[in-house]
Amino acid sequence: MDPLTYFLDGPRAVGAFALAMHMNAPWAIRVDDNAALTVVAVTRGHARVDDVLLTAGDVALIRGPDAYIVTDEAASAPSIEIGPGQSCTTLDGRDLRDELRHGIRRWGNAAEGETSLLVGTYERPDEAGGLVARALPRLTIVPHNRSDGTLIGLLERELATDDPAAQVVVDRLLDVLVISTIRSWVEDPSRAGEATWLTCSDPLVARALESLHAEPAAPWTVESLARHVNTSRASLAARFRTSVGEPPMAYLTRWRLTIAGDLLHSPGTTVSEVARSVGYNNAYAFSTAFKRQVGTTPSEFRLRRPALSTAS
């Protein structure tokens, strides 16, 4: 199984914040919602994401949690701010939610604007595919000639539907659109960027990644992994760093702790059980490693799980 195939285990949108945005110039929005991943598809007109111009059919993936700016073609100064929980205010704090709402999933300064965008947000890293989202550049652009117009059209249609079941369909369409967009980005021969496991093309390293992904709790070392893929320790270490951008054991640690983050949000699991399932026999060592990577202890991480947003 190639490394990209593991992306099919994420994302998993659950009650995702998703809407169709209709804007007439001038307009500009500062987004500081701390979301893990946001997808923006332009269906009409032009928009800029952090000064990168998008045209109809282009799709952008924005990796959080850092703030970014979405503006009209002229790059107007922001007058609207989106905050955590998808709060919507003027820069001085006046609530704009009712003023800019045009339906359950329609929003903007015009009912039918010269520019239309589809926006979907994954608030938590576990929803966005964890390590996958972190392997992306901060801004991933797939142009209209490589994006999936059929998926974009289906999502646009569902966002215009008031049917109570539409949210489930929107969640799944968002997942497929993100997967399709990343696949197009990875397969684009003109793509430039740092090496990550998503873009690995070395077959030996791909086999090593497959082994780490399949058995993350196994007691891997560089030596044992090299034997497993029939190469020398030095060769594996060098080729892995070149293809993935970090050493094998550093990658394994991040992979284990990413899985652990997802498991900590599973009902009924204890920290000790999560630790063992990702290869840590000592809960204290697991907690120390988790805090070093995530910034909080496993127990704190579990308690800080944010509430789900809705588009209403």
PDB file of C-alpha atoms in Angstrom:
ATOM      1  CA  MET A   1       0.000   0.000   0.000  1.00  0.00           C
ATOM      2  CA  ASP A   2       1.515   3.340  -1.022  1.00  0.00           C
ATOM      3  CA  PRO A   3       1.772   6.097   1.626  1.00  0.00           C
ATOM      4  CA  LEU A   4      -0.970   8.245   0.111  1.00  0.00           C
ATOM      5  CA  THR A   5      -3.471   5.410   0.532  1.00  0.00           C
ATOM      6  CA  TYR A   6      -3.311   5.931   4.282  1.00  0.00           C
ATOM      7  CA  PHE A   7      -4.955   9.277   3.736  1.00  0.00           C
ATOM      8  CA  LEU A   8      -8.181   7.386   3.098  1.00  0.00           C
ATOM      9  CA  ASP A   9      -8.367   6.876   6.877  1.00  0.00           C
ATOM     10  CA  GLY A  10      -8.920  10.656   7.183  1.00  0.00           C
ATOM     11  CA  PRO A  11     -10.406  13.170   7.014  1.00  0.00           C
ATOM     12  CA  ARG A  12     -13.622  12.501   8.880  1.00  0.00           C
ATOM     13  CA  ALA A  13     -15.875  15.551   8.979  1.00  0.00           C
ATOM     14  CA  VAL A  14     -18.532  15.442  11.712  1.00  0.00           C
ATOM     15  CA  GLY A  15     -21.130  18.193  11.569  1.00  0.00           C
ATOM     16  CA  ALA A  16     -18.614  20.278   9.635  1.00  0.00           C
ATOM     17  CA  PHE A  17     -18.969  24.026   9.372  1.00  0.00           C
ATOM     18  CA  ALA A  18     -19.639  24.450   5.660  1.00  0.00           C
ATOM     19  CA  LEU A  19     -21.332  27.155   3.631  1.00  0.00           C
ATOM     20  CA  ALA A  20     -21.610  28.923   0.307  1.00  0.00           C
ATOM     21  CA  MET A  21     -20.213  32.448   0.541  1.00  0.00           C
ATOM     22  CA  HIS A  22     -21.431  35.173  -1.853  1.00  0.00           C
ATOM     23  CA  MET A  23     -19.543  38.468  -1.971  1.00  0.00           C
ATOM     24  CA  ASN A  24     -19.519  41.727  -3.893  1.00  0.00           C
ATOM     25  CA  ALA A  25     -16.346  43.827  -3.848  1.00  0.00           C
ATOM     26  CA  PRO A  26     -14.918  45.368  -1.831  1.00  0.00           C
ATOM     27  CA  TRP A  27     -14.583  42.657   0.786  1.00  0.00           C
ATOM     28  CA  ALA A  28     -11.891  41.033   2.900  1.00  0.00           C
ATOM     29  CA  ILE A  29     -12.001  38.598   5.809  1.00  0.00           C
ATOM     30  CA  ARG A  30      -9.400  37.762   8.427  1.00  0.00           C
ATOM     31  CA  VAL A  31      -9.844  34.144   9.527  1.00  0.00           C
ATOM     32  CA  ASP A  32      -8.442  33.320  12.959  1.00  0.00           C
ATOM     33  CA  ASP A  33     -10.614  30.331  13.914  1.00  0.00           C
ATOM     34  CA  ASN A  34      -7.786  27.946  14.937  1.00  0.00           C
ATOM     35  CA  ALA A  35      -9.167  25.286  12.568  1.00  0.00           C
ATOM     36  CA  ALA A  36      -6.901  22.389  11.619  1.00  0.00           C
ATOM     37  CA  LEU A  37      -7.776  22.460   7.915  1.00  0.00           C
ATOM     38  CA  THR A  38     -10.037  24.539   5.661  1.00  0.00           C
ATOM     39  CA  VAL A  39     -11.018  23.883   2.059  1.00  0.00           C
ATOM     40  CA  VAL A  40     -12.048  26.783  -0.208  1.00  0.00           C
ATOM     41  CA  ALA A  41     -13.409  26.219  -3.719  1.00  0.00           C
ATOM     42  CA  VAL A  42     -14.141  29.156  -6.027  1.00  0.00           C
ATOM     43  CA  THR A  43     -17.315  28.619  -8.035  1.00  0.00           C
ATOM     44  CA  ARG A  44     -17.617  32.115  -9.534  1.00  0.00           C
ATOM     45  CA  GLY A  45     -15.400  35.179  -9.826  1.00  0.00           C
ATOM     46  CA  HIS A  46     -12.026  35.672  -8.151  1.00  0.00           C
ATOM     47  CA  ALA A  47     -10.630  35.598  -4.625  1.00  0.00           C
ATOM     48  CA  ARG A  48      -7.258  35.847  -2.935  1.00  0.00           C
ATOM     49  CA  VAL A  49      -6.011  33.656  -0.107  1.00  0.00           C
ATOM     50  CA  ASP A  50      -2.962  35.283   1.465  1.00  0.00           C
ATOM     51  CA  ASP A  51      -2.317  37.171  -1.812  1.00  0.00           C
ATOM     52  CA  VAL A  52      -2.592  34.050  -4.013  1.00  0.00           C
ATOM     53  CA  LEU A  53      -5.204  34.711  -6.695  1.00  0.00           C
ATOM     54  CA  LEU A  54      -7.827  32.000  -7.233  1.00  0.00           C
ATOM     55  CA  THR A  55     -10.222  31.790 -10.172  1.00  0.00           C
ATOM     56  CA  ALA A  56     -13.383  29.778 -10.773  1.00  0.00           C
ATOM     57  CA  GLY A  57     -12.721  26.047 -10.320  1.00  0.00           C
ATOM     58  CA  ASP A  58      -9.569  26.489  -8.223  1.00  0.00           C
ATOM     59  CA  VAL A  59      -9.441  24.752  -4.838  1.00  0.00           C
ATOM     60  CA  ALA A  60      -7.309  25.795  -1.863  1.00  0.00           C
ATOM     61  CA  LEU A  61      -6.479  23.820   1.273  1.00  0.00           C
ATOM     62  CA  ILE A  62      -5.365  25.985   4.186  1.00  0.00           C
ATOM     63  CA  ARG A  63      -3.546  24.246   7.027  1.00  0.00           C
ATOM     64  CA  GLY A  64      -4.160  25.771  10.433  1.00  0.00           C
ATOM     65  CA  PRO A  65      -4.121  26.913  13.054  1.00  0.00           C
ATOM     66  CA  ASP A  66      -2.465  30.172  11.941  1.00  0.00           C
ATOM     67  CA  ALA A  67      -4.661  33.058  10.775  1.00  0.00           C
ATOM     68  CA  TYR A  68      -5.027  33.895   7.084  1.00  0.00           C
ATOM     69  CA  ILE A  69      -6.728  36.491   4.888  1.00  0.00           C
ATOM     70  CA  VAL A  70      -9.344  35.902   2.184  1.00  0.00           C
ATOM     71  CA  THR A  71     -10.078  38.940   0.015  1.00  0.00           C
ATOM     72  CA  ASP A  72     -11.458  40.183  -3.264  1.00  0.00           C
ATOM     73  CA  GLU A  73      -9.297  40.359  -6.381  1.00  0.00           C
ATOM     74  CA  ALA A  74      -8.083  43.847  -5.425  1.00  0.00           C
ATOM     75  CA  ALA A  75      -6.796  42.620  -2.024  1.00  0.00           C
ATOM     76  CA  SER A  76      -8.952  45.024   0.003  1.00  0.00           C
ATOM     77  CA  ALA A  77      -8.205  45.581   3.688  1.00  0.00           C
ATOM     78  CA  PRO A  78     -10.042  43.189   6.076  1.00  0.00           C
ATOM     79  CA  SER A  79     -13.248  44.462   7.673  1.00  0.00           C
ATOM     80  CA  ILE A  80     -14.625  41.105   8.917  1.00  0.00           C
ATOM     81  CA  GLU A  81     -13.054  38.646  11.348  1.00  0.00           C
ATOM     82  CA  ILE A  82     -13.903  34.960  11.799  1.00  0.00           C
ATOM     83  CA  GLY A  83     -12.897  33.679  15.222  1.00  0.00           C
ATOM     84  CA  PRO A  84     -13.001  30.390  17.164  1.00  0.00           C
ATOM     85  CA  GLY A  85     -16.341  28.656  16.983  1.00  0.00           C
ATOM     86  CA  GLN A  86     -16.920  30.446  13.653  1.00  0.00           C
ATOM     87  CA  SER A  87     -17.857  33.704  15.365  1.00  0.00           C
ATOM     88  CA  CYS A  88     -18.278  36.501  12.811  1.00  0.00           C
ATOM     89  CA  THR A  89     -17.681  40.123  13.775  1.00  0.00           C
ATOM     90  CA  THR A  90     -16.416  43.448  12.543  1.00  0.00           C
ATOM     91  CA  LEU A  91     -12.840  44.205  13.560  1.00  0.00           C
ATOM     92  CA  ASP A  92     -14.206  46.193  16.529  1.00  0.00           C
ATOM     93  CA  GLY A  93     -16.336  43.263  17.703  1.00  0.00           C
ATOM     94  CA  ARG A  94     -19.850  43.888  16.340  1.00  0.00           C
ATOM     95  CA  ASP A  95     -21.661  40.594  15.658  1.00  0.00           C
ATOM     96  CA  LEU A  96     -22.365  40.078  11.945  1.00  0.00           C
ATOM     97  CA  ARG A  97     -23.885  36.616  11.917  1.00  0.00           C
ATOM     98  CA  ASP A  98     -27.490  37.636  11.354  1.00  0.00           C
ATOM     99  CA  GLU A  99     -26.604  40.528   9.060  1.00  0.00           C
ATOM    100  CA  LEU A 100     -24.660  38.315   6.628  1.00  0.00           C
ATOM    101  CA  ARG A 101     -26.780  35.160   6.831  1.00  0.00           C
ATOM    102  CA  HIS A 102     -28.931  34.336   3.789  1.00  0.00           C
ATOM    103  CA  GLY A 103     -30.095  30.848   4.767  1.00  0.00           C
ATOM    104  CA  ILE A 104     -28.909  27.781   6.620  1.00  0.00           C
ATOM    105  CA  ARG A 105     -25.693  27.449   4.608  1.00  0.00           C
ATOM    106  CA  ARG A 106     -25.566  30.718   2.634  1.00  0.00           C
ATOM    107  CA  TRP A 107     -23.577  33.690   3.866  1.00  0.00           C
ATOM    108  CA  GLY A 108     -22.066  36.904   2.542  1.00  0.00           C
ATOM    109  CA  ASN A 109     -22.566  40.585   1.806  1.00  0.00           C
ATOM    110  CA  ALA A 110     -24.824  39.750  -1.175  1.00  0.00           C
ATOM    111  CA  ALA A 111     -27.529  37.179  -1.857  1.00  0.00           C
ATOM    112  CA  GLU A 112     -25.915  36.407  -5.237  1.00  0.00           C
ATOM    113  CA  GLY A 113     -22.434  37.894  -5.321  1.00  0.00           C
ATOM    114  CA  GLU A 114     -20.043  38.442  -8.185  1.00  0.00           C
ATOM    115  CA  THR A 115     -17.744  36.026  -6.326  1.00  0.00           C
ATOM    116  CA  SER A 116     -18.945  32.744  -4.838  1.00  0.00           C
ATOM    117  CA  LEU A 117     -16.896  30.406  -2.652  1.00  0.00           C
ATOM    118  CA  LEU A 118     -17.593  27.067  -1.015  1.00  0.00           C
ATOM    119  CA  VAL A 119     -15.935  26.872   2.409  1.00  0.00           C
ATOM    120  CA  GLY A 120     -15.589  23.806   4.637  1.00  0.00           C
ATOM    121  CA  THR A 121     -13.717  23.635   7.940  1.00  0.00           C
ATOM    122  CA  TYR A 122     -12.209  20.759   9.935  1.00  0.00           C
ATOM    123  CA  GLU A 123     -11.820  22.110  13.428  1.00  0.00           C
ATOM    124  CA  ARG A 124      -9.705  19.348  14.975  1.00  0.00           C
ATOM    125  CA  PRO A 125      -6.571  17.593  13.672  1.00  0.00           C
ATOM    126  CA  ASP A 126      -8.202  14.178  14.210  1.00  0.00           C
ATOM    127  CA  GLU A 127     -11.019  15.221  11.848  1.00  0.00           C
ATOM    128  CA  ALA A 128      -8.546  16.431   9.221  1.00  0.00           C
ATOM    129  CA  GLY A 129      -6.436  13.292   9.088  1.00  0.00           C
ATOM    130  CA  GLY A 130      -3.880  14.245  11.742  1.00  0.00           C
ATOM    131  CA  LEU A 131      -0.427  13.681  10.282  1.00  0.00           C
ATOM    132  CA  VAL A 132      -1.782  14.087   6.759  1.00  0.00           C
ATOM    133  CA  ALA A 133      -2.855  17.655   7.368  1.00  0.00           C
ATOM    134  CA  ARG A 134       0.507  18.474   8.951  1.00  0.00           C
ATOM    135  CA  ALA A 135       2.322  17.058   5.909  1.00  0.00           C
ATOM    136  CA  LEU A 136       0.719  19.670   3.661  1.00  0.00           C
ATOM    137  CA  PRO A 137       2.191  23.087   3.025  1.00  0.00           C
ATOM    138  CA  ARG A 138       0.353  25.921   4.744  1.00  0.00           C
ATOM    139  CA  LEU A 139      -1.444  26.724   1.488  1.00  0.00           C
ATOM    140  CA  THR A 140      -2.121  24.036  -1.122  1.00  0.00           C
ATOM    141  CA  ILE A 141      -3.579  25.188  -4.441  1.00  0.00           C
ATOM    142  CA  VAL A 142      -5.045  22.911  -7.106  1.00  0.00           C
ATOM    143  CA  PRO A 143      -5.992  24.861 -10.263  1.00  0.00           C
ATOM    144  CA  HIS A 144      -9.286  24.409 -12.069  1.00  0.00           C
ATOM    145  CA  ASN A 145      -7.759  22.188 -14.758  1.00  0.00           C
ATOM    146  CA  ARG A 146      -6.756  19.632 -12.092  1.00  0.00           C
ATOM    147  CA  SER A 147      -9.642  19.984  -9.616  1.00  0.00           C
ATOM    148  CA  ASP A 148     -12.777  17.833  -9.619  1.00  0.00           C
ATOM    149  CA  GLY A 149     -15.548  20.063 -10.932  1.00  0.00           C
ATOM    150  CA  THR A 150     -18.148  17.333 -10.447  1.00  0.00           C
ATOM    151  CA  LEU A 151     -17.464  17.118  -6.709  1.00  0.00           C
ATOM    152  CA  ILE A 152     -17.507  20.896  -6.388  1.00  0.00           C
ATOM    153  CA  GLY A 153     -20.875  20.986  -8.166  1.00  0.00           C
ATOM    154  CA  LEU A 154     -22.323  18.301  -5.899  1.00  0.00           C
ATOM    155  CA  LEU A 155     -21.144  20.147  -2.791  1.00  0.00           C
ATOM    156  CA  GLU A 156     -22.573  23.423  -4.081  1.00  0.00           C
ATOM    157  CA  ARG A 157     -25.939  21.735  -4.641  1.00  0.00           C
ATOM    158  CA  GLU A 158     -26.022  20.205  -1.142  1.00  0.00           C
ATOM    159  CA  LEU A 159     -25.127  23.503   0.499  1.00  0.00           C
ATOM    160  CA  ALA A 160     -28.200  24.988  -1.152  1.00  0.00           C
ATOM    161  CA  THR A 161     -30.421  22.251   0.339  1.00  0.00           C
ATOM    162  CA  ASP A 162     -32.390  22.730   3.556  1.00  0.00           C
ATOM    163  CA  ASP A 163     -33.032  18.997   3.967  1.00  0.00           C
ATOM    164  CA  PRO A 164     -32.038  17.865   7.505  1.00  0.00           C
ATOM    165  CA  ALA A 165     -29.971  15.022   6.026  1.00  0.00           C
ATOM    166  CA  ALA A 166     -27.924  17.434   3.937  1.00  0.00           C
ATOM    167  CA  GLN A 167     -25.340  17.846   6.718  1.00  0.00           C
ATOM    168  CA  VAL A 168     -24.344  14.187   6.473  1.00  0.00           C
ATOM    169  CA  VAL A 169     -23.978  14.457   2.704  1.00  0.00           C
ATOM    170  CA  VAL A 170     -21.988  17.696   3.049  1.00  0.00           C
ATOM    171  CA  ASP A 171     -19.610  16.006   5.513  1.00  0.00           C
ATOM    172  CA  ARG A 172     -18.897  13.131   3.146  1.00  0.00           C
ATOM    173  CA  LEU A 173     -18.551  15.378   0.081  1.00  0.00           C
ATOM    174  CA  LEU A 174     -16.075  17.549   1.974  1.00  0.00           C
ATOM    175  CA  ASP A 175     -14.021  14.471   2.833  1.00  0.00           C
ATOM    176  CA  VAL A 176     -13.938  13.293  -0.776  1.00  0.00           C
ATOM    177  CA  LEU A 177     -13.170  16.779  -2.104  1.00  0.00           C
ATOM    178  CA  VAL A 178     -10.212  17.130   0.254  1.00  0.00           C
ATOM    179  CA  ILE A 179      -8.912  13.663  -0.640  1.00  0.00           C
ATOM    180  CA  SER A 180      -9.313  14.391  -4.357  1.00  0.00           C
ATOM    181  CA  THR A 181      -7.580  17.755  -4.002  1.00  0.00           C
ATOM    182  CA  ILE A 182      -4.590  16.322  -2.169  1.00  0.00           C
ATOM    183  CA  ARG A 183      -4.274  13.500  -4.686  1.00  0.00           C
ATOM    184  CA  SER A 184      -4.277  16.003  -7.551  1.00  0.00           C
ATOM    185  CA  TRP A 185      -1.670  18.103  -5.756  1.00  0.00           C
ATOM    186  CA  VAL A 186       0.594  15.113  -5.091  1.00  0.00           C
ATOM    187  CA  GLU A 187       0.335  13.918  -8.716  1.00  0.00           C
ATOM    188  CA  ASP A 188       0.971  17.359 -10.240  1.00  0.00           C
ATOM    189  CA  PRO A 189       4.396  17.165 -11.959  1.00  0.00           C
ATOM    190  CA  SER A 190       4.812  20.937 -11.676  1.00  0.00           C
ATOM    191  CA  ARG A 191       4.308  20.917  -7.904  1.00  0.00           C
ATOM    192  CA  ALA A 192       7.171  22.303  -5.858  1.00  0.00           C
ATOM    193  CA  GLY A 193       7.681  21.971  -2.136  1.00  0.00           C
ATOM    194  CA  GLU A 194       9.432  20.209   0.713  1.00  0.00           C
ATOM    195  CA  ALA A 195       9.621  16.430   0.874  1.00  0.00           C
ATOM    196  CA  THR A 196       6.923  14.784   2.995  1.00  0.00           C
ATOM    197  CA  TRP A 197       5.603  11.244   3.311  1.00  0.00           C
ATOM    198  CA  LEU A 198       2.664  12.250   1.106  1.00  0.00           C
ATOM    199  CA  THR A 199       4.973  12.935  -1.824  1.00  0.00           C
ATOM    200  CA  CYS A 200       7.352   9.991  -1.351  1.00  0.00           C
ATOM    201  CA  SER A 201       8.275   8.354  -4.675  1.00  0.00           C
ATOM    202  CA  ASP A 202      11.134   6.106  -3.495  1.00  0.00           C
ATOM    203  CA  PRO A 203       9.781   2.504  -3.547  1.00  0.00           C
ATOM    204  CA  LEU A 204      12.104   1.366  -0.767  1.00  0.00           C
ATOM    205  CA  VAL A 205      11.025   4.207   1.517  1.00  0.00           C
ATOM    206  CA  ALA A 206       7.398   3.563   0.560  1.00  0.00           C
ATOM    207  CA  ARG A 207       7.773  -0.019   1.799  1.00  0.00           C
ATOM    208  CA  ALA A 208       9.293   1.256   5.037  1.00  0.00           C
ATOM    209  CA  LEU A 209       6.419   3.695   5.502  1.00  0.00           C
ATOM    210  CA  GLU A 210       3.903   0.936   4.834  1.00  0.00           C
ATOM    211  CA  SER A 211       5.499  -1.169   7.564  1.00  0.00           C
ATOM    212  CA  LEU A 212       5.481   1.676  10.093  1.00  0.00           C
ATOM    213  CA  HIS A 213       1.871   2.516   9.275  1.00  0.00           C
ATOM    214  CA  ALA A 214       0.728  -1.103   9.452  1.00  0.00           C
ATOM    215  CA  GLU A 215       2.432  -1.862  12.792  1.00  0.00           C
ATOM    216  CA  PRO A 216       3.022   1.399  14.655  1.00  0.00           C
ATOM    217  CA  ALA A 217       3.257  -0.366  18.022  1.00  0.00           C
ATOM    218  CA  ALA A 218       6.029  -2.754  16.930  1.00  0.00           C
ATOM    219  CA  PRO A 219       9.455  -2.205  18.575  1.00  0.00           C
ATOM    220  CA  TRP A 220      10.999  -0.716  15.450  1.00  0.00           C
ATOM    221  CA  THR A 221      14.566   0.497  15.229  1.00  0.00           C
ATOM    222  CA  VAL A 222      16.344   1.811  12.166  1.00  0.00           C
ATOM    223  CA  GLU A 223      18.247  -1.481  12.022  1.00  0.00           C
ATOM    224  CA  SER A 224      15.148  -3.681  12.204  1.00  0.00           C
ATOM    225  CA  LEU A 225      13.301  -1.525   9.685  1.00  0.00           C
ATOM    226  CA  ALA A 226      16.258  -1.684   7.305  1.00  0.00           C
ATOM    227  CA  ARG A 227      16.353  -5.476   7.574  1.00  0.00           C
ATOM    228  CA  HIS A 228      12.613  -5.575   6.963  1.00  0.00           C
ATOM    229  CA  VAL A 229      12.984  -3.759   3.619  1.00  0.00           C
ATOM    230  CA  ASN A 230      16.268  -5.519   2.705  1.00  0.00           C
ATOM    231  CA  THR A 231      18.679  -2.615   2.773  1.00  0.00           C
ATOM    232  CA  SER A 232      21.435  -1.251   4.966  1.00  0.00           C
ATOM    233  CA  ARG A 233      20.815   0.986   7.951  1.00  0.00           C
ATOM    234  CA  ALA A 234      22.791   3.832   6.383  1.00  0.00           C
ATOM    235  CA  SER A 235      20.990   3.570   3.049  1.00  0.00           C
ATOM    236  CA  LEU A 236      17.546   3.546   4.655  1.00  0.00           C
ATOM    237  CA  ALA A 237      18.366   6.494   6.919  1.00  0.00           C
ATOM    238  CA  ALA A 238      19.649   8.600   4.023  1.00  0.00           C
ATOM    239  CA  ARG A 239      16.873   7.734   1.584  1.00  0.00           C
ATOM    240  CA  PHE A 240      14.154   8.128   4.215  1.00  0.00           C
ATOM    241  CA  ARG A 241      15.340  11.603   5.188  1.00  0.00           C
ATOM    242  CA  THR A 242      15.544  12.644   1.537  1.00  0.00           C
ATOM    243  CA  SER A 243      12.048  11.372   0.694  1.00  0.00           C
ATOM    244  CA  VAL A 244      10.183  12.171   3.900  1.00  0.00           C
ATOM    245  CA  GLY A 245      12.124  15.097   5.317  1.00  0.00           C
ATOM    246  CA  GLU A 246      13.010  13.545   8.696  1.00  0.00           C
ATOM    247  CA  PRO A 247      14.654  10.383  10.145  1.00  0.00           C
ATOM    248  CA  PRO A 248      12.656   7.129  10.356  1.00  0.00           C
ATOM    249  CA  MET A 249      12.317   7.078  14.143  1.00  0.00           C
ATOM    250  CA  ALA A 250      11.318  10.750  14.327  1.00  0.00           C
ATOM    251  CA  TYR A 251       8.604  10.025  11.788  1.00  0.00           C
ATOM    252  CA  LEU A 252       7.488   6.927  13.717  1.00  0.00           C
ATOM    253  CA  THR A 253       7.153   8.939  16.917  1.00  0.00           C
ATOM    254  CA  ARG A 254       4.979  11.557  15.213  1.00  0.00           C
ATOM    255  CA  TRP A 255       2.874   8.847  13.579  1.00  0.00           C
ATOM    256  CA  ARG A 256       2.340   7.044  16.897  1.00  0.00           C
ATOM    257  CA  LEU A 257       1.374  10.230  18.732  1.00  0.00           C
ATOM    258  CA  THR A 258      -0.959  11.305  15.945  1.00  0.00           C
ATOM    259  CA  ILE A 259      -2.781   7.966  16.208  1.00  0.00           C
ATOM    260  CA  ALA A 260      -2.801   8.423  19.979  1.00  0.00           C
ATOM    261  CA  GLY A 261      -4.496  11.805  19.611  1.00  0.00           C
ATOM    262  CA  ASP A 262      -7.312  10.204  17.641  1.00  0.00           C
ATOM    263  CA  LEU A 263      -7.640   7.343  20.143  1.00  0.00           C
ATOM    264  CA  LEU A 264      -7.816   9.726  23.091  1.00  0.00           C
ATOM    265  CA  HIS A 265     -11.055  11.053  21.637  1.00  0.00           C
ATOM    266  CA  SER A 266     -12.526   7.557  21.482  1.00  0.00           C
ATOM    267  CA  PRO A 267     -15.032   6.898  24.320  1.00  0.00           C
ATOM    268  CA  GLY A 268     -14.004   4.389  26.955  1.00  0.00           C
ATOM    269  CA  THR A 269     -10.237   4.350  26.351  1.00  0.00           C
ATOM    270  CA  THR A 270      -7.761   5.017  29.136  1.00  0.00           C
ATOM    271  CA  VAL A 271      -4.434   6.794  28.703  1.00  0.00           C
ATOM    272  CA  SER A 272      -2.602   3.545  29.532  1.00  0.00           C
ATOM    273  CA  GLU A 273      -4.545   1.645  26.882  1.00  0.00           C
ATOM    274  CA  VAL A 274      -3.791   4.309  24.277  1.00  0.00           C
ATOM    275  CA  ALA A 275      -0.114   4.254  25.245  1.00  0.00           C
ATOM    276  CA  ARG A 276       0.145   0.480  24.770  1.00  0.00           C
ATOM    277  CA  SER A 277      -1.737   0.555  21.468  1.00  0.00           C
ATOM    278  CA  VAL A 278       0.873   2.869  19.949  1.00  0.00           C
ATOM    279  CA  GLY A 279       3.973   1.123  21.308  1.00  0.00           C
ATOM    280  CA  TYR A 280       4.562   2.656  24.750  1.00  0.00           C
ATOM    281  CA  ASN A 281       4.692   0.162  27.620  1.00  0.00           C
ATOM    282  CA  ASN A 282       5.233   2.995  30.093  1.00  0.00           C
ATOM    283  CA  ALA A 283       2.378   5.502  30.445  1.00  0.00           C
ATOM    284  CA  TYR A 284       4.738   8.114  31.887  1.00  0.00           C
ATOM    285  CA  ALA A 285       7.057   7.894  28.857  1.00  0.00           C
ATOM    286  CA  PHE A 286       4.026   8.154  26.595  1.00  0.00           C
ATOM    287  CA  SER A 287       2.709  11.227  28.423  1.00  0.00           C
ATOM    288  CA  THR A 288       6.121  12.888  28.259  1.00  0.00           C
ATOM    289  CA  ALA A 289       6.456  12.244  24.509  1.00  0.00           C
ATOM    290  CA  PHE A 290       2.862  13.345  23.868  1.00  0.00           C
ATOM    291  CA  LYS A 291       3.308  16.619  25.750  1.00  0.00           C
ATOM    292  CA  ARG A 292       6.583  17.286  23.916  1.00  0.00           C
ATOM    293  CA  GLN A 293       4.832  16.982  20.530  1.00  0.00           C
ATOM    294  CA  VAL A 294       1.347  18.316  21.261  1.00  0.00           C
ATOM    295  CA  GLY A 295       2.013  20.779  24.056  1.00  0.00           C
ATOM    296  CA  THR A 296      -0.409  19.223  26.569  1.00  0.00           C
ATOM    297  CA  THR A 297      -0.629  15.976  28.509  1.00  0.00           C
ATOM    298  CA  PRO A 298      -2.894  13.233  27.113  1.00  0.00           C
ATOM    299  CA  SER A 299      -5.466  13.906  29.849  1.00  0.00           C
ATOM    300  CA  GLU A 300      -5.488  17.644  29.119  1.00  0.00           C
ATOM    301  CA  PHE A 301      -5.763  16.951  25.397  1.00  0.00           C
ATOM    302  CA  ARG A 302      -8.823  14.793  25.972  1.00  0.00           C
ATOM    303  CA  LEU A 303     -10.510  17.457  28.127  1.00  0.00           C
ATOM    304  CA  ARG A 304      -9.786  20.227  25.635  1.00  0.00           C
ATOM    305  CA  ARG A 305     -11.647  18.592  22.774  1.00  0.00           C
ATOM    306  CA  PRO A 306     -13.631  21.494  21.319  1.00  0.00           C
ATOM    307  CA  ALA A 307     -17.353  21.371  20.794  1.00  0.00           C
ATOM    308  CA  LEU A 308     -18.581  20.675  17.262  1.00  0.00           C
ATOM    309  CA  SER A 309     -19.671  23.642  15.191  1.00  0.00           C
ATOM    310  CA  THR A 310     -22.685  23.844  12.952  1.00  0.00           C
ATOM    311  CA  ALA A 311     -23.316  25.988   9.934  1.00  0.00           C
ATOM    312  CA  SER A 312     -26.398  27.484  11.502  1.00  0.00           C
TER     313      SER A 312
END
